[in-house]
PDB file of C-alpha atoms in Angstrom:
ATOM      1  CA  MET A   1      63.161  98.515  71.162  1.00 45.00           C
ATOM      2  CA  ASN A   2      61.168 101.633  71.801  1.00 44.00           C
ATOM      3  CA  ARG A   3      61.021 103.854  68.660  1.00 40.00           C
ATOM      4  CA  ARG A   4      62.023 106.867  70.694  1.00 39.00           C
ATOM      5  CA  ARG A   5      65.463 105.211  71.366  1.00 42.00           C
ATOM      6  CA  SER A   6      68.167 105.914  68.925  1.00 36.00           C
ATOM      7  CA  HIS A   7      71.632 104.270  68.598  1.00 36.00           C
ATOM      8  CA  ARG A   8      73.193 107.564  67.539  1.00 32.00           C
ATOM      9  CA  ILE A   9      76.193 108.546  69.510  1.00 30.00           C
ATOM     10  CA  GLY A  10      75.674 112.057  70.855  1.00 31.00           C
ATOM     11  CA  ARG A  11      78.338 114.446  72.147  1.00 31.00           C
ATOM     12  CA  VAL A  12      79.615 113.645  75.549  1.00 39.00           C
ATOM     13  CA  LEU A  13      78.544 115.993  78.304  1.00 41.00           C
ATOM     14  CA  TYR A  14      81.520 115.192  80.375  1.00 42.00           C
ATOM     15  CA  MET A  15      84.317 112.612  79.854  1.00 45.00           C
ATOM     16  CA  ALA A  16      86.662 111.624  82.618  1.00 48.00           C
ATOM     17  CA  LYS A  17      90.128 110.717  81.365  1.00 52.00           C
ATOM     18  CA  ASP A  18      90.067 107.338  83.182  1.00 56.00           C
ATOM     19  CA  GLU A  19      86.538 106.604  82.380  1.00 62.00           C
ATOM     20  CA  ASP A  20      85.889 102.937  81.750  1.00 79.00           C
ATOM     21  CA  LYS A  21      85.757 102.403  78.004  1.00 81.00           C
ATOM     22  CA  CYS A  22      83.274  99.511  78.106  1.00 86.00           C
ATOM     23  CA  LEU A  23      80.659 101.671  79.947  1.00 89.00           C
ATOM     24  CA  ARG A  24      80.667 104.088  76.986  1.00 86.00           C
ATOM     25  CA  TYR A  25      78.865 101.376  75.044  1.00 88.00           C
ATOM     26  CA  LEU A  26      75.799 102.146  77.129  1.00 90.00           C
ATOM     27  CA  ARG A  27      75.858 105.852  76.672  1.00 87.00           C
ATOM     28  CA  PRO A  28      73.786 106.017  73.462  1.00 87.00           C
ATOM     29  CA  LEU A  29      70.965 104.342  75.368  1.00 89.00           C
ATOM     30  CA  GLY A  30      70.711 107.162  77.826  1.00 88.00           C
ATOM     31  CA  VAL A  31      72.408 105.287  80.693  1.00 91.00           C
ATOM     32  CA  GLY A  32      74.187 107.581  83.167  1.00 89.00           C
ATOM     33  CA  THR A  33      77.047 106.248  84.973  1.00 91.00           C
ATOM     34  CA  HIS A  34      79.344 107.323  87.862  1.00 91.00           C
ATOM     35  CA  PRO A  35      82.966 108.070  86.909  1.00 91.00           C
ATOM     36  CA  CYS A  36      84.235 105.591  89.565  1.00 92.00           C
ATOM     37  CA  LEU A  37      82.550 102.596  87.987  1.00 94.00           C
ATOM     38  CA  ARG A  38      84.881 100.059  86.491  1.00 93.00           C
ATOM     39  CA  SER A  39      84.296  96.763  84.488  1.00 91.00           C
ATOM     40  CA  GLN A  40      86.554  93.722  84.356  1.00 87.00           C
ATOM     41  CA  PRO A  41      86.302  90.196  83.056  1.00 81.00           C
ATOM     42  CA  SER A  42      85.075  87.504  85.451  1.00 72.00           C
ATOM     43  CA  HIS A  43      86.553  84.452  83.846  1.00 63.00           C
ATOM     44  CA  GLY A  44      84.870  81.104  84.198  1.00 56.00           C
ATOM     45  CA  VAL A  45      81.676  82.021  85.960  1.00 58.00           C
ATOM     46  CA  PRO A  46      78.656  84.168  84.967  1.00 54.00           C
ATOM     47  CA  PRO A  47      78.261  87.023  84.431  1.00 52.00           C
ATOM     48  CA  PHE A  48      81.662  86.877  82.789  1.00 77.00           C
ATOM     49  CA  LEU A  49      81.872  90.730  83.210  1.00 86.00           C
ATOM     50  CA  SER A  50      81.646  92.284  86.665  1.00 88.00           C
ATOM     51  CA  LEU A  51      81.592  95.823  87.981  1.00 93.00           C
ATOM     52  CA  SER A  52      83.608  97.454  90.763  1.00 94.00           C
ATOM     53  CA  THR A  53      84.495 100.948  91.988  1.00 94.00           C
ATOM     54  CA  SER A  54      87.672 102.790  91.917  1.00 94.00           C
ATOM     55  CA  THR A  55      86.987 104.454  95.266  1.00 94.00           C
ATOM     56  CA  ASP A  56      85.308 103.840  98.509  1.00 97.00           C
ATOM     57  CA  LEU A  57      81.557 104.617  98.519  1.00 95.00           C
ATOM     58  CA  LEU A  58      79.087 105.473 101.229  1.00 95.00           C
ATOM     59  CA  PRO A  59      75.698 103.748 101.592  1.00 95.00           C
ATOM     60  CA  PHE A  60      72.950 105.056  99.052  1.00 93.00           C
ATOM     61  CA  SER A  61      75.546 106.490  96.676  1.00 93.00           C
ATOM     62  CA  PRO A  62      73.983 106.712  93.135  1.00 93.00           C
ATOM     63  CA  LEU A  63      76.000 104.839  90.599  1.00 94.00           C
ATOM     64  CA  ALA A  64      73.855 104.752  87.513  1.00 93.00           C
ATOM     65  CA  THR A  65      70.558 105.805  86.062  1.00 92.00           C
ATOM     66  CA  ILE A  66      68.732 103.606  83.516  1.00 93.00           C
ATOM     67  CA  PRO A  67      65.771 105.172  81.586  1.00 90.00           C
ATOM     68  CA  ASP A  68      62.629 103.014  80.852  1.00 90.00           C
ATOM     69  CA  THR A  69      63.356 103.416  77.185  1.00 88.00           C
ATOM     70  CA  ALA A  70      66.629 101.498  77.644  1.00 91.00           C
ATOM     71  CA  VAL A  71      64.902  98.518  79.335  1.00 93.00           C
ATOM     72  CA  TRP A  72      64.354  95.564  77.127  1.00 93.00           C
ATOM     73  CA  THR A  73      60.965  93.581  77.315  1.00 92.00           C
ATOM     74  CA  VAL A  74      59.205  91.500  74.737  1.00 90.00           C
ATOM     75  CA  GLY A  75      56.510  94.256  74.540  1.00 85.00           C
ATOM     76  CA  ALA A  76      58.937  96.965  73.783  1.00 83.00           C
ATOM     77  CA  LEU A  77      60.716  95.138  70.825  1.00 83.00           C
ATOM     78  CA  HIS A  78      60.234  96.599  67.243  1.00 72.00           C
ATOM     79  CA  ASP A  79      60.626  94.377  64.292  1.00 71.00           C
ATOM     80  CA  ASP A  80      62.003  97.108  62.157  1.00 70.00           C
ATOM     81  CA  ASP A  81      65.098  97.310  64.437  1.00 72.00           C
ATOM     82  CA  VAL A  82      66.178  93.981  62.981  1.00 77.00           C
ATOM     83  CA  GLU A  83      65.105  94.512  59.349  1.00 76.00           C
ATOM     84  CA  GLY A  84      61.675  92.714  59.613  1.00 79.00           C
ATOM     85  CA  LEU A  85      63.076  89.423  60.866  1.00 85.00           C
ATOM     86  CA  MET A  86      61.449  89.362  64.279  1.00 88.00           C
ATOM     87  CA  PRO A  87      58.407  87.002  64.428  1.00 89.00           C
ATOM     88  CA  PRO A  88      55.425  87.995  66.792  1.00 88.00           C
ATOM     89  CA  ARG A  89      55.323  86.506  70.246  1.00 89.00           C
ATOM     90  CA  GLU A  90      52.221  84.604  69.245  1.00 90.00           C
ATOM     91  CA  VAL A  91      54.221  82.703  66.612  1.00 90.00           C
ATOM     92  CA  CYS A  92      57.024  81.964  69.052  1.00 91.00           C
ATOM     93  CA  LEU A  93      54.475  80.473  71.534  1.00 92.00           C
ATOM     94  CA  THR A  94      53.404  77.980  68.903  1.00 92.00           C
ATOM     95  CA  LEU A  95      56.990  76.821  68.409  1.00 92.00           C
ATOM     96  CA  LEU A  96      57.597  75.872  72.078  1.00 90.00           C
ATOM     97  CA  SER A  97      58.108  72.204  72.643  1.00 83.00           C
ATOM     98  CA  PRO A  98      55.336  70.285  74.574  1.00 83.00           C
ATOM     99  CA  GLY A  99      55.695  70.615  78.307  1.00 76.00           C
ATOM    100  CA  ALA A 100      57.890  73.803  78.140  1.00 78.00           C
ATOM    101  CA  ASN A 101      56.999  76.595  80.400  1.00 82.00           C
ATOM    102  CA  ASN A 102      55.404  79.522  78.533  1.00 84.00           C
ATOM    103  CA  ALA A 103      57.803  81.835  80.454  1.00 88.00           C
ATOM    104  CA  LEU A 104      60.522  80.387  78.080  1.00 92.00           C
ATOM    105  CA  CYS A 105      58.828  82.090  75.167  1.00 93.00           C
ATOM    106  CA  ASP A 106      59.828  85.554  76.560  1.00 94.00           C
ATOM    107  CA  VAL A 107      63.399  84.248  77.120  1.00 96.00           C
ATOM    108  CA  PHE A 108      63.586  82.945  73.496  1.00 96.00           C
ATOM    109  CA  CYS A 109      61.919  86.129  72.065  1.00 95.00           C
ATOM    110  CA  LEU A 110      64.569  88.331  73.729  1.00 96.00           C
ATOM    111  CA  ALA A 111      67.413  86.037  72.863  1.00 96.00           C
ATOM    112  CA  LEU A 112      66.392  85.936  69.258  1.00 95.00           C
ATOM    113  CA  TYR A 113      66.034  89.744  69.079  1.00 94.00           C
ATOM    114  CA  PHE A 114      69.465  90.165  70.769  1.00 95.00           C
ATOM    115  CA  ALA A 115      71.042  87.600  68.316  1.00 94.00           C
ATOM    116  CA  LEU A 116      69.518  89.191  65.233  1.00 92.00           C
ATOM    117  CA  ASN A 117      70.713  92.663  66.588  1.00 90.00           C
ATOM    118  CA  VAL A 118      74.251  91.280  66.857  1.00 91.00           C
ATOM    119  CA  TYR A 119      74.115  89.433  63.529  1.00 87.00           C
ATOM    120  CA  ARG A 120      72.478  92.136  61.420  1.00 81.00           C
ATOM    121  CA  ARG A 121      73.369  95.584  63.051  1.00 77.00           C
ATOM    122  CA  ALA A 122      76.308  95.044  65.563  1.00 74.00           C
ATOM    123  CA  SER A 123      75.137  98.078  67.636  1.00 81.00           C
ATOM    124  CA  VAL A 124      77.121  99.374  70.609  1.00 84.00           C
ATOM    125  CA  TRP A 125      74.591  97.597  72.835  1.00 86.00           C
ATOM    126  CA  SER A 126      75.585  94.343  71.187  1.00 88.00           C
ATOM    127  CA  LYS A 127      79.238  95.113  71.880  1.00 88.00           C
ATOM    128  CA  TRP A 128      78.373  95.361  75.629  1.00 91.00           C
ATOM    129  CA  GLN A 129      76.410  92.134  75.600  1.00 91.00           C
ATOM    130  CA  LEU A 130      79.017  90.174  73.699  1.00 88.00           C
ATOM    131  CA  GLN A 131      81.428  90.595  76.658  1.00 86.00           C
ATOM    132  CA  GLN A 132      79.042  88.658  78.819  1.00 88.00           C
ATOM    133  CA  ILE A 133      77.740  85.702  76.802  1.00 82.00           C
ATOM    134  CA  SER A 134      78.658  82.073  76.768  1.00 69.00           C
ATOM    135  CA  SER A 135      76.500  79.027  75.830  1.00 60.00           C
ATOM    136  CA  ALA A 136      78.587  76.765  78.093  1.00 64.00           C
ATOM    137  CA  SER A 137      76.554  77.264  81.242  1.00 67.00           C
ATOM    138  CA  ILE A 138      73.094  76.810  79.843  1.00 77.00           C
ATOM    139  CA  SER A 139      71.373  73.750  81.348  1.00 81.00           C
ATOM    140  CA  CYS A 140      70.824  70.592  79.290  1.00 86.00           C
ATOM    141  CA  ASP A 141      67.007  70.987  79.301  1.00 86.00           C
ATOM    142  CA  ASP A 142      66.987  74.605  78.360  1.00 88.00           C
ATOM    143  CA  ARG A 143      69.553  73.904  75.625  1.00 91.00           C
ATOM    144  CA  ILE A 144      67.331  71.011  74.106  1.00 91.00           C
ATOM    145  CA  ARG A 145      64.253  73.278  74.196  1.00 92.00           C
ATOM    146  CA  ALA A 146      66.198  76.265  72.660  1.00 94.00           C
ATOM    147  CA  VAL A 147      67.513  74.060  69.845  1.00 95.00           C
ATOM    148  CA  GLU A 148      63.983  72.626  69.201  1.00 95.00           C
ATOM    149  CA  PHE A 149      62.549  76.152  69.127  1.00 95.00           C
ATOM    150  CA  PHE A 150      65.311  77.468  66.884  1.00 96.00           C
ATOM    151  CA  GLN A 151      64.949  74.430  64.356  1.00 96.00           C
ATOM    152  CA  LEU A 152      61.170  75.066  64.054  1.00 95.00           C
ATOM    153  CA  LEU A 153      61.619  78.753  63.724  1.00 94.00           C
ATOM    154  CA  SER A 154      64.292  78.257  60.931  1.00 94.00           C
ATOM    155  CA  GLN A 155      61.655  76.597  58.771  1.00 92.00           C
ATOM    156  CA  HIS A 156      59.476  79.724  58.800  1.00 84.00           C
ATOM    157  CA  SER A 157      61.899  82.609  58.806  1.00 87.00           C
ATOM    158  CA  LEU A 158      65.535  83.795  58.587  1.00 88.00           C
ATOM    159  CA  THR A 159      67.483  83.094  61.734  1.00 92.00           C
ATOM    160  CA  PRO A 160      70.960  84.107  63.227  1.00 93.00           C
ATOM    161  CA  PRO A 161      73.549  81.299  63.720  1.00 95.00           C
ATOM    162  CA  LEU A 162      72.447  78.686  66.277  1.00 95.00           C
ATOM    163  CA  ASP A 163      75.467  79.263  68.551  1.00 92.00           C
ATOM    164  CA  LEU A 164      74.714  82.965  68.712  1.00 93.00           C
ATOM    165  CA  PHE A 165      71.087  82.210  69.628  1.00 95.00           C
ATOM    166  CA  LEU A 166      72.109  79.816  72.316  1.00 94.00           C
ATOM    167  CA  SER A 167      74.574  82.277  73.751  1.00 92.00           C
ATOM    168  CA  MET A 168      71.905  84.943  73.914  1.00 94.00           C
ATOM    169  CA  THR A 169      69.510  82.450  75.548  1.00 95.00           C
ATOM    170  CA  GLU A 170      72.080  81.886  78.260  1.00 92.00           C
ATOM    171  CA  TYR A 171      72.551  85.579  78.538  1.00 93.00           C
ATOM    172  CA  THR A 172      68.918  86.308  78.875  1.00 94.00           C
ATOM    173  CA  LEU A 173      68.342  83.603  81.491  1.00 92.00           C
ATOM    174  CA  THR A 174      71.143  84.791  83.720  1.00 89.00           C
ATOM    175  CA  HIS A 175      71.133  88.607  83.043  1.00 92.00           C
ATOM    176  CA  SER A 176      67.414  89.356  83.316  1.00 94.00           C
ATOM    177  CA  VAL A 177      65.112  90.490  86.056  1.00 94.00           C
ATOM    178  CA  ARG A 178      61.400  90.187  86.758  1.00 93.00           C
ATOM    179  CA  LEU A 179      59.209  93.336  87.059  1.00 92.00           C
ATOM    180  CA  SER A 180      55.784  93.793  88.523  1.00 91.00           C
ATOM    181  CA  LYS A 181      52.752  94.254  86.246  1.00 88.00           C
ATOM    182  CA  ASP A 182      53.138  98.035  86.375  1.00 87.00           C
ATOM    183  CA  GLY A 183      56.826  97.726  85.671  1.00 86.00           C
ATOM    184  CA  ARG A 184      57.695  99.913  88.617  1.00 88.00           C
ATOM    185  CA  GLN A 185      59.514  97.525  90.878  1.00 89.00           C
ATOM    186  CA  LEU A 186      61.455  94.294  90.894  1.00 91.00           C
ATOM    187  CA  GLN A 187      59.312  91.282  91.784  1.00 90.00           C
ATOM    188  CA  LYS A 188      60.100  87.686  92.209  1.00 87.00           C
ATOM    189  CA  ASP A 189      58.182  85.674  89.606  1.00 86.00           C
ATOM    190  CA  GLY A 190      56.934  88.981  88.262  1.00 88.00           C
ATOM    191  CA  PRO A 191      55.039  88.888  84.967  1.00 91.00           C
ATOM    192  CA  SER A 192      57.537  90.991  82.971  1.00 92.00           C
ATOM    193  CA  LEU A 193      60.865  89.473  81.959  1.00 94.00           C
ATOM    194  CA  SER A 194      63.318  92.447  81.441  1.00 95.00           C
ATOM    195  CA  VAL A 195      66.919  92.995  80.567  1.00 96.00           C
ATOM    196  CA  MET A 196      68.384  96.338  81.909  1.00 95.00           C
ATOM    197  CA  PRO A 197      71.718  97.731  80.672  1.00 94.00           C
ATOM    198  CA  LEU A 198      74.404  97.871  83.276  1.00 94.00           C
ATOM    199  CA  VAL A 199      72.136  96.052  85.882  1.00 95.00           C
ATOM    200  CA  ASP A 200      72.795  92.962  83.709  1.00 94.00           C
ATOM    201  CA  ALA A 201      76.423  92.877  84.839  1.00 92.00           C
ATOM    202  CA  THR A 202      75.626  93.075  88.575  1.00 93.00           C
ATOM    203  CA  LEU A 203      73.083  90.320  89.015  1.00 91.00           C
ATOM    204  CA  SER A 204      73.827  87.643  91.493  1.00 85.00           C
ATOM    205  CA  LYS A 205      71.724  84.834  93.080  1.00 77.00           C
ATOM    206  CA  ALA A 206      73.639  85.215  96.353  1.00 71.00           C
ATOM    207  CA  THR A 207      71.557  87.027  99.020  1.00 66.00           C
ATOM    208  CA  THR A 208      74.363  87.939 101.510  1.00 69.00           C
ATOM    209  CA  GLU A 209      76.709  89.598  99.117  1.00 80.00           C
ATOM    210  CA  ALA A 210      74.423  92.129  97.470  1.00 91.00           C
ATOM    211  CA  ASN A 211      75.528  95.612  97.949  1.00 95.00           C
ATOM    212  CA  LEU A 212      73.344  97.349  95.404  1.00 96.00           C
ATOM    213  CA  VAL A 213      69.669  98.323  95.361  1.00 94.00           C
ATOM    214  CA  LEU A 214      67.533  99.366  92.302  1.00 95.00           C
ATOM    215  CA  GLN A 215      64.870 101.979  92.859  1.00 92.00           C
ATOM    216  CA  ARG A 216      62.419 104.080  90.773  1.00 91.00           C
ATOM    217  CA  CYS A 217      62.800 107.841  90.574  1.00 87.00           C
ATOM    218  CA  ASP A 218      60.371 110.381  89.308  1.00 79.00           C
ATOM    219  CA  ALA A 219      61.157 113.331  87.013  1.00 74.00           C
ATOM    220  CA  GLU A 220      61.851 115.805  89.747  1.00 76.00           C
ATOM    221  CA  GLY A 221      64.011 113.293  91.706  1.00 81.00           C
ATOM    222  CA  ILE A 222      66.034 112.571  88.678  1.00 79.00           C
ATOM    223  CA  GLN A 223      66.748 116.213  87.802  1.00 78.00           C
ATOM    224  CA  THR A 224      67.937 116.694  91.418  1.00 81.00           C
ATOM    225  CA  LEU A 225      70.047 113.597  91.182  1.00 82.00           C
ATOM    226  CA  ARG A 226      71.674 114.798  87.980  1.00 75.00           C
ATOM    227  CA  ARG A 227      72.583 118.164  89.431  1.00 78.00           C
ATOM    228  CA  ALA A 228      74.034 116.730  92.631  1.00 78.00           C
ATOM    229  CA  SER A 229      75.800 113.609  91.201  1.00 79.00           C
ATOM    230  CA  PRO A 230      78.693 113.480  88.757  1.00 79.00           C
ATOM    231  CA  LEU A 231      76.897 111.034  86.421  1.00 80.00           C
ATOM    232  CA  LEU A 232      78.099 110.836  82.807  1.00 74.00           C
ATOM    233  CA  TYR A 233      75.660 111.283  79.973  1.00 65.00           C
ATOM    234  CA  THR A 234      75.539 112.444  76.346  1.00 51.00           C
ATOM    235  CA  ARG A 235      74.005 115.769  75.719  1.00 45.00           C
ATOM    236  CA  HIS A 236      71.217 114.549  73.511  1.00 44.00           C
ATOM    237  CA  CYS A 237      70.331 111.711  75.987  1.00 50.00           C
ATOM    238  CA  GLN A 238      70.079 114.248  78.866  1.00 49.00           C
ATOM    239  CA  ARG A 239      67.701 116.451  76.824  1.00 45.00           C
ATOM    240  CA  ARG A 240      65.404 113.455  75.978  1.00 47.00           C
ATOM    241  CA  ARG A 241      65.469 112.067  79.494  1.00 45.00           C
ATOM    242  CA  SER A 242      64.313 115.340  80.899  1.00 45.00           C
ATOM    243  CA  GLU A 243      60.904 114.649  79.186  1.00 52.00           C
ATOM    244  CA  ASP A 244      60.790 111.033  80.382  1.00 54.00           C
ATOM    245  CA  PRO A 245      59.881 110.378  84.063  1.00 57.00           C
ATOM    246  CA  GLY A 246      60.549 106.676  84.023  1.00 84.00           C
ATOM    247  CA  VAL A 247      64.042 106.128  85.345  1.00 91.00           C
ATOM    248  CA  TRP A 248      65.640 103.451  87.484  1.00 94.00           C
ATOM    249  CA  VAL A 249      68.517 104.443  89.927  1.00 94.00           C
ATOM    250  CA  LEU A 250      71.154 101.942  90.933  1.00 95.00           C
ATOM    251  CA  LYS A 251      72.600 102.747  94.409  1.00 95.00           C
ATOM    252  CA  THR A 252      74.733 101.168  97.027  1.00 96.00           C
ATOM    253  CA  ASN A 253      72.948  99.844 100.012  1.00 94.00           C
ATOM    254  CA  LYS A 254      76.070  99.612 102.277  1.00 95.00           C
ATOM    255  CA  HIS A 255      79.659 100.832 102.530  1.00 96.00           C
ATOM    256  CA  VAL A 256      81.539  99.566  99.531  1.00 96.00           C
ATOM    257  CA  LYS A 257      85.341  99.430  99.391  1.00 96.00           C
ATOM    258  CA  LYS A 258      87.526 100.312  96.414  1.00 96.00           C
ATOM    259  CA  GLY A 259      87.764  97.345  94.039  1.00 94.00           C
ATOM    260  CA  GLU A 260      84.839  95.469  95.670  1.00 93.00           C
ATOM    261  CA  GLN A 261      82.566  93.641  93.257  1.00 92.00           C
ATOM    262  CA  LEU A 262      79.145  95.307  92.829  1.00 94.00           C
ATOM    263  CA  THR A 263      76.238  93.039  93.064  1.00 94.00           C
ATOM    264  CA  LEU A 264      72.366  93.138  92.960  1.00 94.00           C
ATOM    265  CA  GLN A 265      70.364  90.164  93.993  1.00 88.00           C
ATOM    266  CA  GLN A 266      68.541  88.552  91.186  1.00 83.00           C
ATOM    267  CA  LEU A 267      65.006  87.712  92.226  1.00 74.00           C
ATOM    268  CA  PHE A 268      63.598  84.627  90.448  1.00 62.00           C
TER     269      PHE A 268
END
């Protein structure tokens, strides 16, 4: 996690009476959300939590902003966030079972970090994640490799419960995106595995149902967007983000009807 990011909860800039309570978990990370966004359980199938809208929306309607400092990648993790328990990526690489794809190392690193965060800190980000996890849908091969990795790791350092690690492994596999080398666009098979707050609950492998797009926005564009759109922030997050030009904007790409599930195609 970037050192600039804090889990302190700032004062709310604007709070709609009917604002979705679950989405408030993302506010301390600097995520801005449209008041019409709603979350609901999606029982039985990933992502187990889905998003919809409480009103009809036109194409290219901004629904959320996600700052770079809220995007989780292996390179942005800090050991002190989980009390010195996070091993370096180089160590994790040595614990992969023979024949395992090195890309799994990033999955296991993020999953371990998320599991430690739940187990040791129970942050508001963890509360958001816990609504979306299940180890039941992880593939047999991935489960075997994850268990082998975990068993080897437990010989060298303190670890969270195995079930929690497996759940976070499944979460990372199904709720992550791939970014280009410069981190500025989604890219199939891109080099950077990333988990984005809010975006994680919209990802779908279906190509025909996607009604969202994710785009970059510069500092000038984000200030214009914030003035023109009723996005919800905390005051301290809005001040910090004005100094940070790296922001992702989640928009509709077609007409969306009230209650329709919001989905973004997952490129893998």
